Amino acid sequence: MGMIVEAYKIEIKGLVQGVGFRPFIYKLAKRHSIRGNVENNNEGVLVQAEGNRNHLQQFIKAMKAEAPVASKIAAINIKVEPITGFENFSILPSHS
């Protein structure tokens, strides 16, 4: 029985910039075997995440449970996306 691999686009809105949120997401992704990337955007933080469905669900739970103290998540929007085939997880530079 193979693992079900899914791809999610996760938008995290709220006070999530300038509080160490991208490195936090990077560490979580590594811990949960998630591939993809994280970046800041106009709305907050955008995560492209691919991995085993169970790992993705644990990854999202951990985001809420372990968010940096200085951050405040207002909303997390999740959209299922086509699989891109990321090979690792990376932090993308901020757009300024």
Tab-separated table of C-alpha atoms in Angstrom:
chain	number	residue	atom	x	y	z
A	1	MET	CA	0.000	0.000	0.000
A	2	GLY	CA	1.641	3.250	-1.145
A	3	MET	CA	1.562	6.529	0.705
A	4	ILE	CA	-0.928	9.109	-0.492
A	5	VAL	CA	1.079	12.142	-1.562
A	6	GLU	CA	-0.683	15.486	-1.726
A	7	ALA	CA	0.289	19.077	-2.432
A	8	TYR	CA	-1.147	22.014	-0.498
A	9	LYS	CA	-0.903	25.753	-0.893
A	10	ILE	CA	-1.156	27.096	2.652
A	11	GLU	CA	-1.747	30.806	3.253
A	12	ILE	CA	-1.115	31.953	6.797
A	13	LYS	CA	-2.502	35.378	7.645
A	14	GLY	CA	-1.965	37.496	10.731
A	15	LEU	CA	1.146	38.706	12.533
A	16	VAL	CA	3.517	36.253	10.849
A	17	GLN	CA	6.247	38.454	9.356
A	18	GLY	CA	9.376	39.608	11.165
A	19	VAL	CA	8.787	37.077	13.961
A	20	GLY	CA	10.899	34.139	12.734
A	21	PHE	CA	7.944	32.425	11.086
A	22	ARG	CA	9.699	31.264	7.903
A	23	PRO	CA	12.590	29.529	9.762
A	24	PHE	CA	9.951	28.011	12.089
A	25	ILE	CA	8.043	26.614	9.076
A	26	TYR	CA	11.322	25.336	7.592
A	27	LYS	CA	12.147	23.385	10.779
A	28	LEU	CA	8.617	21.951	10.938
A	29	ALA	CA	8.772	20.918	7.278
A	30	LYS	CA	12.062	19.088	7.864
A	31	ARG	CA	10.648	17.347	10.945
A	32	HIS	CA	7.524	16.200	9.085
A	33	SER	CA	9.280	15.190	5.811
A	34	ILE	CA	7.544	17.954	3.835
A	35	ARG	CA	8.978	19.283	0.560
A	36	GLY	CA	8.228	22.694	-0.960
A	37	ASN	CA	8.943	26.262	0.112
A	38	VAL	CA	7.875	29.168	2.303
A	39	GLU	CA	7.839	32.887	1.514
A	40	ASN	CA	6.408	36.160	2.772
A	41	ASN	CA	3.771	37.823	0.601
A	42	ASN	CA	1.417	40.827	0.903
A	43	GLU	CA	-1.048	38.827	2.986
A	44	GLY	CA	1.327	37.030	5.346
A	45	VAL	CA	3.195	33.793	4.716
A	46	LEU	CA	2.688	31.406	1.803
A	47	VAL	CA	3.731	27.752	2.056
A	48	GLN	CA	3.874	25.302	-0.849
A	49	ALA	CA	3.902	21.889	0.806
A	50	GLU	CA	4.077	18.388	-0.627
A	51	GLY	CA	4.213	15.122	1.217
A	52	ASN	CA	2.350	12.203	2.685
A	53	ARG	CA	-1.206	13.244	3.643
A	54	ASN	CA	-0.694	12.275	7.308
A	55	HIS	CA	2.587	14.215	7.460
A	56	LEU	CA	0.874	17.277	5.949
A	57	GLN	CA	-1.904	17.115	8.540
A	58	GLN	CA	0.644	16.837	11.388
A	59	PHE	CA	2.635	19.730	9.836
A	60	ILE	CA	-0.449	21.995	9.840
A	61	LYS	CA	-1.394	21.011	13.424
A	62	ALA	CA	2.149	21.793	14.582
A	63	MET	CA	2.009	25.210	12.854
A	64	LYS	CA	-0.915	26.174	15.066
A	65	ALA	CA	0.343	24.489	18.242
A	66	GLU	CA	3.984	25.611	18.140
A	67	ALA	CA	3.877	29.009	16.384
A	68	PRO	CA	6.552	31.499	17.549
A	69	VAL	CA	5.512	33.429	20.661
A	70	ALA	CA	5.651	36.816	18.879
A	71	SER	CA	3.411	35.615	16.037
A	72	LYS	CA	-0.376	35.660	15.889
A	73	ILE	CA	-2.131	33.512	13.290
A	74	ALA	CA	-5.437	35.053	12.190
A	75	ALA	CA	-6.288	32.469	9.519
A	76	ILE	CA	-4.867	29.468	7.700
A	77	ASN	CA	-6.281	28.811	4.227
A	78	ILE	CA	-5.447	25.497	2.587
A	79	LYS	CA	-5.927	24.670	-1.084
A	80	VAL	CA	-5.118	21.332	-2.698
A	81	GLU	CA	-2.763	21.887	-5.646
A	82	PRO	CA	-1.294	19.732	-8.420
A	83	ILE	CA	1.921	17.995	-7.330
A	84	THR	CA	5.044	19.850	-8.509
A	85	GLY	CA	7.647	17.335	-7.346
A	86	PHE	CA	9.743	19.488	-5.002
A	87	GLU	CA	12.949	17.721	-3.970
A	88	ASN	CA	13.521	19.561	-0.691
A	89	PHE	CA	12.159	22.436	1.412
A	90	SER	CA	13.493	25.977	1.090
A	91	ILE	CA	12.927	29.498	2.380
A	92	LEU	CA	12.380	31.929	-0.494
A	93	PRO	CA	13.622	35.534	-0.160
A	94	SER	CA	11.111	38.226	0.826
A	95	HIS	CA	9.584	40.361	-1.905
A	96	SER	CA	10.087	43.995	-0.969
